[in-house]
C-alpha positions as a Markdown table, in Angstrom:
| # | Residue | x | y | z |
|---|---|---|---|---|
| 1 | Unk | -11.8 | -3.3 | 15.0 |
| 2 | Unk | -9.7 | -5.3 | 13.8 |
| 3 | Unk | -10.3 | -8.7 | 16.2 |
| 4 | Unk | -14.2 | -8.0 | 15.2 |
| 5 | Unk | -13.5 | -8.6 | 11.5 |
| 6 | Unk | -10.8 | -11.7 | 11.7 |
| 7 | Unk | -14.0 | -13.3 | 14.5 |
| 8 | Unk | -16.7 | -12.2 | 12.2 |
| 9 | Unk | -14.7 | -13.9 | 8.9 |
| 10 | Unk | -14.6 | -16.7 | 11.0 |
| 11 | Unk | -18.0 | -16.8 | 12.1 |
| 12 | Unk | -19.6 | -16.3 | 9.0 |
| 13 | Unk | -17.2 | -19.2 | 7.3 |
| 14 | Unk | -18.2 | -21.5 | 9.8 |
| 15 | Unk | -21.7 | -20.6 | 9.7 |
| 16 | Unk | -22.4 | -18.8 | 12.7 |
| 17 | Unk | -24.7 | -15.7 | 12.9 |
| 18 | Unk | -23.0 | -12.4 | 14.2 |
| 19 | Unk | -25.0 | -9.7 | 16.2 |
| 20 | Unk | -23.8 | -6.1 | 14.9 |
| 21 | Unk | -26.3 | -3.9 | 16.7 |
| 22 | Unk | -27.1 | -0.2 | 15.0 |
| 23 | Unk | -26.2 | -1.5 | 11.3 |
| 24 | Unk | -27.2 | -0.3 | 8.4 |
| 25 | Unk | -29.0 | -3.2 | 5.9 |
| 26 | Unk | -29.3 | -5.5 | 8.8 |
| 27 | Unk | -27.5 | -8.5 | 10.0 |
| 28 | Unk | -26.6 | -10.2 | 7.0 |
| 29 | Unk | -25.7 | -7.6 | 5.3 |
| 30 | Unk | -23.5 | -6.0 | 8.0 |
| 31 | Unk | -21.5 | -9.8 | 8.4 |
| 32 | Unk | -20.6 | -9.6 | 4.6 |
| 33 | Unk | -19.4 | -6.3 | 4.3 |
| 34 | Unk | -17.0 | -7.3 | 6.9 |
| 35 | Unk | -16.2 | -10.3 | 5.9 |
| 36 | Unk | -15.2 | -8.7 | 2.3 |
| 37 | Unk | -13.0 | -6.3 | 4.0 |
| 38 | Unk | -11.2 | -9.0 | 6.3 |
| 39 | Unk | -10.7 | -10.5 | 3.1 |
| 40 | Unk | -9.1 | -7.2 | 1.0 |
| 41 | Unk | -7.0 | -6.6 | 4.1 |
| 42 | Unk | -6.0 | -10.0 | 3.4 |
| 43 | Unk | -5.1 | -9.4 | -0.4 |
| 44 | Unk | -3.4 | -6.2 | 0.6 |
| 45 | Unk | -1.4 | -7.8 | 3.1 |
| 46 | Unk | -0.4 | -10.3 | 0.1 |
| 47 | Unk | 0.4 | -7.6 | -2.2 |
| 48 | Unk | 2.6 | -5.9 | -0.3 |
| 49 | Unk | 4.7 | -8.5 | 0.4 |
| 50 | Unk | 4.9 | -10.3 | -3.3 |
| 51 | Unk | 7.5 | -7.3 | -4.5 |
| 52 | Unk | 10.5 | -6.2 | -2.5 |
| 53 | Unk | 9.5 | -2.3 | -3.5 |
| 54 | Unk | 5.5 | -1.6 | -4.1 |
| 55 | Unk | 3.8 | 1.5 | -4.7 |
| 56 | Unk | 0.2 | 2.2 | -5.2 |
| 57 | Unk | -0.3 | 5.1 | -6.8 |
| 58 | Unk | -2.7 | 7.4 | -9.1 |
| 59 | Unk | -2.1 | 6.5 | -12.9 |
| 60 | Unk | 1.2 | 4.0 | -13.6 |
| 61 | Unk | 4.8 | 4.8 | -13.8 |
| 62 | Unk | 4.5 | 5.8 | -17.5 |
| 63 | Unk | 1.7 | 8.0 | -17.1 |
| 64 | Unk | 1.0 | 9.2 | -13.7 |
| 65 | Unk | -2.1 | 10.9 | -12.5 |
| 66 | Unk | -1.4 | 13.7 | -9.8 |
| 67 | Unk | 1.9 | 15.3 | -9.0 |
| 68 | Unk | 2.6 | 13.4 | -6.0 |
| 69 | Unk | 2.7 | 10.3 | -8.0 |
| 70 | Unk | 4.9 | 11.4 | -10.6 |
| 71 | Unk | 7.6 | 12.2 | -7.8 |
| 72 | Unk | 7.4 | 8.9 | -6.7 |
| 73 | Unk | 8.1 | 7.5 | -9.5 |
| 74 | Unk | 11.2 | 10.1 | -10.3 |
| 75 | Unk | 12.8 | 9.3 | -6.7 |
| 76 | Unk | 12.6 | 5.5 | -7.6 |
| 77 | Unk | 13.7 | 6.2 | -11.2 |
| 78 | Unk | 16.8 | 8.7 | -10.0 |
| 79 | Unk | 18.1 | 5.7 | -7.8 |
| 80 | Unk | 17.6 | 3.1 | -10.4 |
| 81 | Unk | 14.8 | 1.1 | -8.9 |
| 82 | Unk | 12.5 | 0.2 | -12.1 |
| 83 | Unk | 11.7 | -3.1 | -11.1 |
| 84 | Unk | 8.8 | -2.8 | -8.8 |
| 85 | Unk | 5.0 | -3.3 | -8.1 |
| 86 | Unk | 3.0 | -0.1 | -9.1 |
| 87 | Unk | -0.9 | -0.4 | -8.5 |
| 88 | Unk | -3.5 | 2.2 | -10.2 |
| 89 | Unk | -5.4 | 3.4 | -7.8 |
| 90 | Unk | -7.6 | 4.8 | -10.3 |
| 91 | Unk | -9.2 | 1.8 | -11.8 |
| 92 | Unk | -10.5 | 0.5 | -8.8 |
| 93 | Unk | -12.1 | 2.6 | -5.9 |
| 94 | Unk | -12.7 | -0.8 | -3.5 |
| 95 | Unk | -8.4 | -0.5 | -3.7 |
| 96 | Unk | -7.7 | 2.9 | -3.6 |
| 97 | Unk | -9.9 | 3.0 | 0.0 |
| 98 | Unk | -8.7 | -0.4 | 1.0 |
| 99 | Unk | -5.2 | 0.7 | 0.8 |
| 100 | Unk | -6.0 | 3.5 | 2.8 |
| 101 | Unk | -7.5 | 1.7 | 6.0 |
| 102 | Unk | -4.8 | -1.2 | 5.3 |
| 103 | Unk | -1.9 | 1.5 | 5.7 |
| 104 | Unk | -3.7 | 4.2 | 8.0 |
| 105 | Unk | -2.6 | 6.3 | 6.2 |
| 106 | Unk | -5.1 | 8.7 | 4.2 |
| 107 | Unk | -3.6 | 9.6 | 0.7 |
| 108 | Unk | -2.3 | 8.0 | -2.4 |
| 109 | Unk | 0.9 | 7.3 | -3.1 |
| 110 | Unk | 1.8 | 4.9 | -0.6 |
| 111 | Unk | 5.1 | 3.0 | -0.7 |
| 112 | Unk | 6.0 | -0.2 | 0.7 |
| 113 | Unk | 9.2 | -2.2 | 1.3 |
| 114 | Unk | 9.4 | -6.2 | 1.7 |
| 115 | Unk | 5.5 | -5.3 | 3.2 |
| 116 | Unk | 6.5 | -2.8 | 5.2 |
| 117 | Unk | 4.8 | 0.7 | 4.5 |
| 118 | Unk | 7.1 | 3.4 | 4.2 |
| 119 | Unk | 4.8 | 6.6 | 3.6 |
| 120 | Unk | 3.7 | 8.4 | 0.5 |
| 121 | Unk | 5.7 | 11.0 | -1.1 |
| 122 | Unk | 6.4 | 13.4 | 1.2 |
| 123 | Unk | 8.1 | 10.8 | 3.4 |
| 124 | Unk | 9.9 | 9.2 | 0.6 |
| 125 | Unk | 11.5 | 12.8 | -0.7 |
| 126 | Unk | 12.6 | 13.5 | 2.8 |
| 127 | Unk | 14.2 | 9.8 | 2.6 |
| 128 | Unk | 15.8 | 10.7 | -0.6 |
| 129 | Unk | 17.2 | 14.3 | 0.4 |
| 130 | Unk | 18.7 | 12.9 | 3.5 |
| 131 | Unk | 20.5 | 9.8 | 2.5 |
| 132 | Unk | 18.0 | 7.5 | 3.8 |
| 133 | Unk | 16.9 | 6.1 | 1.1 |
| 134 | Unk | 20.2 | 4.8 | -0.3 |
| 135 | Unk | 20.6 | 2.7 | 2.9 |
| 136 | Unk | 16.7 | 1.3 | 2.7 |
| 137 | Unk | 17.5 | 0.5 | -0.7 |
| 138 | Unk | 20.5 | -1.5 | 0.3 |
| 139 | Unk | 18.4 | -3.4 | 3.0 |
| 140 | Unk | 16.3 | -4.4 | 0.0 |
| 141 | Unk | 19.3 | -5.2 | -2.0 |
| 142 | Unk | 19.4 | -3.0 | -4.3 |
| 143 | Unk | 21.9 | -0.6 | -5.1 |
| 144 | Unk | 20.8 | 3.0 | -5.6 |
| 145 | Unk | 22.4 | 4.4 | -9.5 |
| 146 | Unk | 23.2 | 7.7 | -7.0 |
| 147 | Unk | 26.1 | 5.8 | -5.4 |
| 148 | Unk | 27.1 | 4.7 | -8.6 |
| 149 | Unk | 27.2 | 8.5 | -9.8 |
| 150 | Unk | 29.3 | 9.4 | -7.2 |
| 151 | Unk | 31.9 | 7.2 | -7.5 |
């Protein structure tokens, strides 16, 4: 699926017309939607990699939205990490389903590393109960607070 978008972006900036067969609102119409989400993919892709940690999540980190959320942000807050890309999902839906197909993975929040996705919460708390965290931390280079309250 992928390969059809990037050769459909590139057909329609070069002019060309593309052939999706079985569409819904015809040719055109079926070329631009695809084009726009070659392009998000794009803009996720950027995102992602701007901020060494990046999370995009229901509500912010002063007010989350759902549960899930709000343990994302306490794992990143118990380790020290308040420096960090945070994306409400909330106030835009094109983003909160782009991030989704972008990822693969189907639910919000979703947690990235130097643009590589780590999971949502559930994957980051197992991180943080097992020591992993501290060490992906460190590969980012940051120190997580928790070794500091153990020496």
């Amino acid at each position: 699926m992928n390969s059809l978008i990037r050769s459909t972006a590139r057909c329609l900036r070069a002019g060309m017309a593309v052939y999706l067969p079985g569409q819904p609102g015809g040719l055109w119409a079926s070329a631009r939607r695809l084009c726009a989400a070659a392009d998000s993919q794009k803009d996720l892709g950027e995102i992602v990699k701007k901020d060494k940690v990046v999370v995009f999540m229901k509500g912010t980190p002063a007010q989350p939205m759902c549960g899930f959320s709000n343990a994302v942000v306490q794992i990143l807050r118990m380790h020290g990490v308040d420096e960090y890309a945070a994306y409400n999902v909330l106030e835009d839906q094109e983003l909160r389903q782009g991030v989704k197909v972008f990822s693969n993975w189907p639910t919000i929040p979703q947690v990235y590393f130097n643009g590589e996705f780590v999971g949502g919460c559930d994957i980051l708390l197992q991180m943080h109960q097992n020591g992993d965290l501290v060490e992906e931390l460190k590969k980012l280079g940051i120190d997580s607070a928790l070794l500091e309250e153990a020496k």
